Every structure is written in C-alpha cells, then in structure tokens.
Short mmCIF file of C-alpha atoms in Angstrom, two decimals:
data_model
loop_
_atom_site.label_atom_id
_atom_site.label_comp_id
_atom_site.label_asym_id
_atom_site.label_seq_id
_atom_site.Cartn_x
_atom_site.Cartn_y
_atom_site.Cartn_z
CA UNK A 1 5.60 5.78 -23.33
CA UNK A 2 3.89 4.58 -20.09
CA UNK A 3 0.43 5.98 -19.52
CA UNK A 4 -0.31 8.38 -16.63
CA UNK A 5 -3.87 7.18 -15.75
CA UNK A 6 -4.51 9.83 -13.06
CA UNK A 7 -2.84 13.03 -14.18
CA UNK A 8 -4.26 15.60 -11.84
CA UNK A 9 -5.91 15.98 -8.30
CA UNK A 10 -7.63 19.13 -7.58
CA UNK A 11 -8.96 20.21 -4.17
CA UNK A 12 -12.12 22.41 -3.87
CA UNK A 13 -11.96 24.35 -0.51
CA UNK A 14 -15.10 26.34 -0.80
CA UNK A 15 -17.12 24.16 1.43
CA UNK A 16 -14.28 22.86 3.37
CA UNK A 17 -13.71 24.42 6.91
CA UNK A 18 -10.05 25.35 7.33
CA UNK A 19 -10.12 24.79 11.15
CA UNK A 20 -11.38 21.19 10.91
CA UNK A 21 -9.31 18.03 10.31
CA UNK A 22 -7.99 17.17 7.95
CA UNK A 23 -8.12 20.71 6.29
CA UNK A 24 -6.27 22.42 9.32
CA UNK A 25 -3.16 20.49 8.35
CA UNK A 26 -0.97 23.19 6.87
CA UNK A 27 -0.06 21.50 3.68
CA UNK A 28 -3.51 20.25 3.01
CA UNK A 29 -5.07 23.81 3.76
CA UNK A 30 -2.59 25.29 1.00
CA UNK A 31 -3.07 22.46 -1.37
CA UNK A 32 -5.14 23.18 -4.49
CA UNK A 33 -3.77 20.95 -7.04
CA UNK A 34 -1.31 17.98 -7.59
CA UNK A 35 -0.17 17.25 -10.93
CA UNK A 36 0.89 13.71 -11.61
CA UNK A 37 3.37 13.68 -14.56
CA UNK A 38 5.38 10.45 -14.01
CA UNK A 39 4.46 6.87 -13.78
CA UNK A 40 5.84 6.77 -10.12
CA UNK A 41 5.15 9.71 -7.63
CA UNK A 42 6.60 9.71 -4.20
CA UNK A 43 5.02 11.66 -1.45
CA UNK A 44 7.76 12.47 1.30
CA UNK A 45 7.57 14.37 4.58
CA UNK A 46 7.91 13.94 8.37
CA UNK A 47 5.26 12.23 10.30
CA UNK A 48 2.17 14.51 10.55
CA UNK A 49 2.97 16.42 7.48
CA UNK A 50 -0.35 15.10 5.80
CA UNK A 51 1.18 12.80 3.08
CA UNK A 52 -0.67 9.79 4.40
CA UNK A 53 -3.85 11.57 4.93
CA UNK A 54 -3.65 12.86 1.29
CA UNK A 55 -3.22 9.26 0.03
CA UNK A 56 -5.99 7.87 2.10
CA UNK A 57 -8.40 10.53 0.82
CA UNK A 58 -7.22 9.74 -2.72
CA UNK A 59 -7.94 6.15 -2.09
CA UNK A 60 -11.48 6.99 -1.13
CA UNK A 61 -11.84 9.44 -4.18
CA UNK A 62 -10.70 6.98 -6.58
CA UNK A 63 -12.82 4.25 -5.02
CA UNK A 64 -9.87 2.04 -4.62
CA UNK A 65 -9.80 -1.35 -3.24
CA UNK A 66 -7.98 -1.64 0.10
CA UNK A 67 -5.66 -4.62 -0.45
CA UNK A 68 -5.67 -6.87 2.63
CA UNK A 69 -8.35 -4.82 4.33
CA UNK A 70 -12.09 -4.17 3.43
CA UNK A 71 -13.32 -2.06 0.73
CA UNK A 72 -12.84 1.78 1.18
CA UNK A 73 -16.56 2.21 1.85
CA UNK A 74 -16.39 -0.42 4.70
CA UNK A 75 -13.10 0.66 6.03
CA UNK A 76 -13.66 2.65 9.28
CA UNK A 77 -10.14 3.78 9.27
CA UNK A 78 -10.70 6.01 6.33
CA UNK A 79 -13.85 7.75 7.47
CA UNK A 80 -11.94 10.51 8.87
CA UNK A 81 -10.58 11.61 5.47
CA UNK A 82 -13.89 11.33 3.63
CA UNK A 83 -14.45 15.07 3.68
CA UNK A 84 -11.12 15.59 1.90
CA UNK A 85 -11.82 12.68 -0.60
CA UNK A 86 -15.19 14.56 -1.45
CA UNK A 87 -13.44 17.66 -2.04
CA UNK A 88 -11.10 16.08 -4.70
CA UNK A 89 -11.63 16.47 -8.29
CA UNK A 90 -9.86 13.84 -10.36
CA UNK A 91 -8.56 14.41 -13.93
CA UNK A 92 -7.95 11.22 -15.76
CA UNK A 93 -6.06 10.49 -18.93
CA UNK A 94 -7.74 7.11 -18.89
CA UNK A 95 -9.95 5.92 -16.07
CA UNK A 96 -8.80 2.66 -14.66
CA UNK A 97 -10.81 0.33 -12.17
CA UNK A 98 -7.56 -1.79 -11.70
CA UNK A 99 -5.20 -1.36 -8.82
CA UNK A 100 -5.46 -1.00 -5.10
CA UNK A 101 -4.54 1.03 -1.90
CA UNK A 102 -2.16 -0.83 0.33
CA UNK A 103 -0.85 0.02 3.90
CA UNK A 104 1.81 -2.21 5.60
CA UNK A 105 -0.52 -2.61 8.55
CA UNK A 106 -3.36 -3.96 6.31
CA UNK A 107 -0.95 -6.64 5.04
CA UNK A 108 -0.16 -7.99 8.46
CA UNK A 109 -3.86 -7.94 9.19
CA UNK A 110 -4.33 -9.94 6.03
CA UNK A 111 -1.58 -12.55 7.19
CA UNK A 112 -3.25 -13.05 10.54
CA UNK A 113 -6.79 -13.47 8.74
CA UNK A 114 -5.31 -15.94 6.39
CA UNK A 115 -3.81 -18.01 9.30
CA UNK A 116 -7.13 -17.97 11.01
CA UNK A 117 -8.97 -19.16 7.83
CA UNK A 118 -6.61 -21.88 7.25
CA UNK A 119 -7.00 -22.93 11.06
CA UNK A 120 -10.71 -23.01 10.85
CA UNK A 121 -10.63 -25.04 7.54
CA UNK A 122 -8.25 -27.54 9.23
CA UNK A 123 -10.66 -27.71 12.16
CA UNK A 124 -13.50 -28.66 9.76
CA UNK A 125 -11.25 -31.35 8.35
CA UNK A 126 -10.70 -32.56 11.87
CA UNK A 127 -14.39 -32.49 12.68
CA UNK A 128 -15.28 -34.49 9.56
CA UNK A 129 -12.72 -37.18 10.27
CA UNK A 130 -13.59 -37.38 13.91
CA UNK A 131 -17.49 -37.65 13.25
CA UNK A 132 -17.19 -40.10 10.64
CA UNK A 133 -14.19 -42.17 11.54
CA UNK A 134 -15.85 -45.45 10.68
CA UNK A 135 -16.11 -44.36 6.95
CA UNK A 136 -13.69 -45.56 4.25
CA UNK A 137 -10.82 -43.18 3.57
CA UNK A 138 -12.13 -42.60 0.07
CA UNK A 139 -15.42 -41.34 1.43
CA UNK A 140 -13.57 -39.27 4.22
CA UNK A 141 -11.43 -37.62 1.48
CA UNK A 142 -14.46 -36.77 -0.57
CA UNK A 143 -16.32 -35.16 2.43
CA UNK A 144 -13.14 -33.23 3.34
CA UNK A 145 -12.35 -32.11 -0.25
CA UNK A 146 -14.14 -28.69 -0.09
CA UNK A 147 -12.02 -27.78 2.92
CA UNK A 148 -8.66 -29.35 1.78
CA UNK A 149 -8.85 -27.61 -1.65
CA UNK A 150 -9.39 -24.32 -0.01
CA UNK A 151 -6.49 -24.89 2.25
CA UNK A 152 -4.28 -25.99 -0.69
CA UNK A 153 -5.37 -22.73 -2.69
CA UNK A 154 -4.56 -20.49 0.15
CA UNK A 155 -1.24 -22.06 0.70
CA UNK A 156 -0.44 -22.04 -3.03
CA UNK A 157 -1.09 -18.19 -3.25
CA UNK A 158 0.46 -17.26 -0.05
CA UNK A 159 3.03 -19.84 0.75
CA UNK A 160 2.95 -23.25 2.34
CA UNK A 161 2.62 -21.70 5.77
CA UNK A 162 1.69 -18.01 6.37
CA UNK A 163 4.23 -18.00 9.24
CA UNK A 164 7.03 -19.52 6.80
CA UNK A 165 9.39 -16.99 5.44
CA UNK A 166 10.15 -13.43 6.52
CA UNK A 167 7.46 -10.67 6.62
CA UNK A 168 9.38 -9.16 3.76
CA UNK A 169 9.09 -12.21 1.61
CA UNK A 170 5.46 -12.54 2.37
CA UNK A 171 4.84 -8.86 1.67
CA UNK A 172 6.64 -8.96 -1.62
CA UNK A 173 4.62 -12.22 -2.68
CA UNK A 174 1.40 -10.52 -1.57
CA UNK A 175 2.13 -7.48 -3.50
CA UNK A 176 3.29 -9.10 -6.79
CA UNK A 177 0.19 -11.53 -6.70
CA UNK A 178 -2.08 -8.61 -6.95
CA UNK A 179 -0.28 -6.53 -9.52
CA UNK A 180 -2.42 -6.19 -12.75
CA UNK A 181 -1.40 -4.30 -15.83
CA UNK A 182 -2.91 -0.88 -16.27
CA UNK A 183 -3.59 -0.30 -12.70
CA UNK A 184 -3.35 2.79 -10.31
CA UNK A 185 -1.55 1.72 -6.96
CA UNK A 186 -1.57 3.83 -3.85
CA UNK A 187 0.97 2.51 -1.33
CA UNK A 188 1.60 3.97 2.10
CA UNK A 189 5.09 3.24 3.49
CA UNK A 190 5.51 -0.14 1.79
CA UNK A 191 8.98 -0.24 2.96
CA UNK A 192 7.99 -0.93 6.61
CA UNK A 193 8.32 -4.72 6.59
CA UNK A 194 11.25 -4.88 4.14
CA UNK A 195 15.10 -5.07 4.64
CA UNK A 196 17.21 -2.80 2.44
CA UNK A 197 17.78 -5.75 0.30
CA UNK A 198 14.04 -6.42 -0.11
CA UNK A 199 13.50 -2.67 -0.77
CA UNK A 200 15.70 -2.95 -3.77
CA UNK A 201 13.40 -5.83 -4.87
CA UNK A 202 10.37 -3.62 -4.55
CA UNK A 203 12.14 -0.84 -6.30
CA UNK A 204 12.73 -3.23 -9.32
CA UNK A 205 9.13 -4.32 -9.16
CA UNK A 206 7.81 -0.83 -9.25
CA UNK A 207 10.19 0.33 -12.11
CA UNK A 208 9.38 -2.70 -14.25
CA UNK A 209 5.72 -2.58 -13.66
CA UNK A 210 5.70 1.14 -14.56
CA UNK A 211 7.81 0.74 -17.74
CA UNK A 212 6.41 -2.46 -19.00
CA UNK A 213 2.92 -3.15 -17.60
CA UNK A 214 1.34 0.37 -17.75
CA UNK A 215 1.08 0.59 -13.98
CA UNK A 216 1.01 4.07 -12.12
CA UNK A 217 2.22 4.43 -8.49
CA UNK A 218 1.71 6.97 -5.82
CA UNK A 219 3.81 6.06 -2.82
CA UNK A 220 4.23 7.53 0.70
CA UNK A 221 7.67 6.58 1.85
CA UNK A 222 10.50 7.51 4.10
CA UNK A 223 12.86 5.06 2.09
CA UNK A 224 15.78 6.75 0.23
CA UNK A 225 16.11 3.40 -1.60
CA UNK A 226 12.55 3.34 -3.01
CA UNK A 227 12.88 7.34 -3.78
CA UNK A 228 15.79 6.57 -6.24
CA UNK A 229 13.44 5.09 -8.77
CA UNK A 230 14.50 6.16 -12.06
CA UNK A 231 12.26 8.88 -13.72
CA UNK A 232 10.03 9.30 -10.52
CA UNK A 233 8.77 12.72 -9.24
CA UNK A 234 9.37 13.50 -5.47
CA UNK A 235 6.72 15.79 -3.81
CA UNK A 236 7.54 17.05 -0.34
CA UNK A 237 4.86 17.77 2.21
CA UNK A 238 7.41 19.44 4.58
CA UNK A 239 6.61 22.73 2.76
CA UNK A 240 3.27 24.56 2.17
CA UNK A 241 2.27 24.54 -0.66
CA UNK A 242 3.98 21.13 -1.39
CA UNK A 243 6.66 21.17 -4.11
CA UNK A 244 8.98 18.99 -6.04
CA UNK A 245 12.30 18.13 -4.61
CA UNK A 246 15.39 16.61 -6.30
CA UNK A 247 16.64 13.21 -4.82
CA UNK A 248 19.95 14.73 -3.78
CA UNK A 249 18.32 17.61 -1.86
CA UNK A 250 15.95 15.36 0.21
CA UNK A 251 16.58 15.44 3.99
CA UNK A 252 15.91 11.69 4.15
CA UNK A 253 18.87 11.26 1.60
CA UNK A 254 21.17 13.78 3.00
CA UNK A 255 20.84 12.73 6.66
CA UNK A 256 21.05 8.98 5.85
CA UNK A 257 24.16 9.66 3.67
CA UNK A 258 25.86 11.82 6.35
CA UNK A 259 25.05 9.27 9.06
CA UNK A 260 26.53 6.54 7.14
CA UNK A 261 29.69 8.39 6.38
CA UNK A 262 29.95 9.52 10.06
CA UNK A 263 27.87 7.83 12.56
CA UNK A 264 30.19 8.67 15.36
CA UNK A 265 29.47 12.37 14.67
CA UNK A 266 25.64 11.77 15.28
CA UNK A 267 25.91 9.33 18.19
CA UNK A 268 28.11 11.61 20.35
CA UNK A 269 25.08 14.24 20.26
CA UNK A 270 22.30 11.70 21.27
#
C-alpha cells in the first residue's frame, strides 16, 4: 500500500485573529483539521475560496522547496501566509524532506531564468573567442569549456532550446525531471499550461508516481480531468467547514459535462 507521508494538518486558532488575513477567509476560519487519507488529495473551489492560500501555508509549514522559484523562506510571495503556516500542526506517518511546492507561474519564471542563463553563458563564450581570437582553436575550446559544458547541461535537462516545444511539453519535462520517490508534492493549478491531452499525461504521471514511487500529492485544481484520478480524495473549499465531495457531484464536473452536451443552451444566456 502507498504511504501517506503527511496524514493530518491541524490548525490552532487560539492566537490567530479571526478578522485578519488569511484567517478571515470563511473556510480557513472554520478549518480545524484536514485528514489526508489517500496518496492524491485534490483541493477544489472557486477563486478566493482559500484553497491556494491553504496550500501555500502548508508549503511554508512543511519547509517545502519552491520548484522553479526561491526557497520558501526567501519567497516574498509566501510571507502573507506565514501566520497560517505557523498555526499549522503537522501529523506525519513518516517525515519526508523530498518533494516540492510548484505553481504554474513559478515554472514560467524558471523558463525565463533558464533562457537568461543560457544567453549569459553564450555571451561569455563570444567574449572569450573575441578577446583571444588569435589563439589556436584547441586553446579557445579549452577556455570556453566551462561555459559550453554548462550550456550543454542546461539544454540536456530542459530541452535543446527553452523556447522549443510547447509550454505544456516544457512543464511536463520540468515536473518529471524533479519527481523523486517518497516525496510530498504540493501543486497549485498544474493544469494551467496544459492542453487536455497533456492533462491526461500529467494524470497518468500522478497516478503512477503515487502507486509505484511512494509519492504523495496535494493538488489545487479546477481540472475535471485531473480530479478523475483513481482513488483520489476531493475536498471542496466552497463550503465551510470544507468537506469531501464525490467526483460526479462536483460543480466543475457537472457544469463542464452539461456545457459540452448542450453548449448552445449556455451561450444564448451569455
């Protein structure tokens, strides 16, 4: 049976002012305990319901690494959730230091930084070759080697060209490169850069990693495709306190299904 590394999150409200962000968010104000009983847990709800805030605070509380960004302690975008993170008490089956916290916007920032890093390395190669143009090619290659090797490694890991391929292909490659067995992975709307077909690929990756690599995932999502993961638990932040919801009862699912079956019925009311 797959291991549930983090099995419970308790929130102590004694020293938390209910009228101050993020504790004034209704779902978070009413939230005392979240039981994590499956390898994949989905957090769903409308924008502003508190699910992403909860996940960000959990990332801070677990001291997770922010993939594609800076560490949690240095990430200014998470300072606002620190009070909630400090109020969390984590119950582990087995504490793991593996895993990461990933938001789609961090991935896009990572791609841009990778492109900039490659450009800087290429500029150094150009500088060396320009300043020492009179040297034999063997000597030029030796002097450029530290830069060319770094360029080759970046391209090997992230593709021959960071601009090549779709954002979805880059995102899946970025994600799979970092998956380690026995990790806890906190994902905030990972479907954002993915087409429906790529979402199916990600769904397969999540289910395989949970079943065969002892990975645990807690995922904020709006994607009915991802939410269909076999054996996953779905927690809705559209109610206070939050509660488990069946896949077929989710508004994301019923609305999408109804729209696809009768788009004209919706379009005439827009």
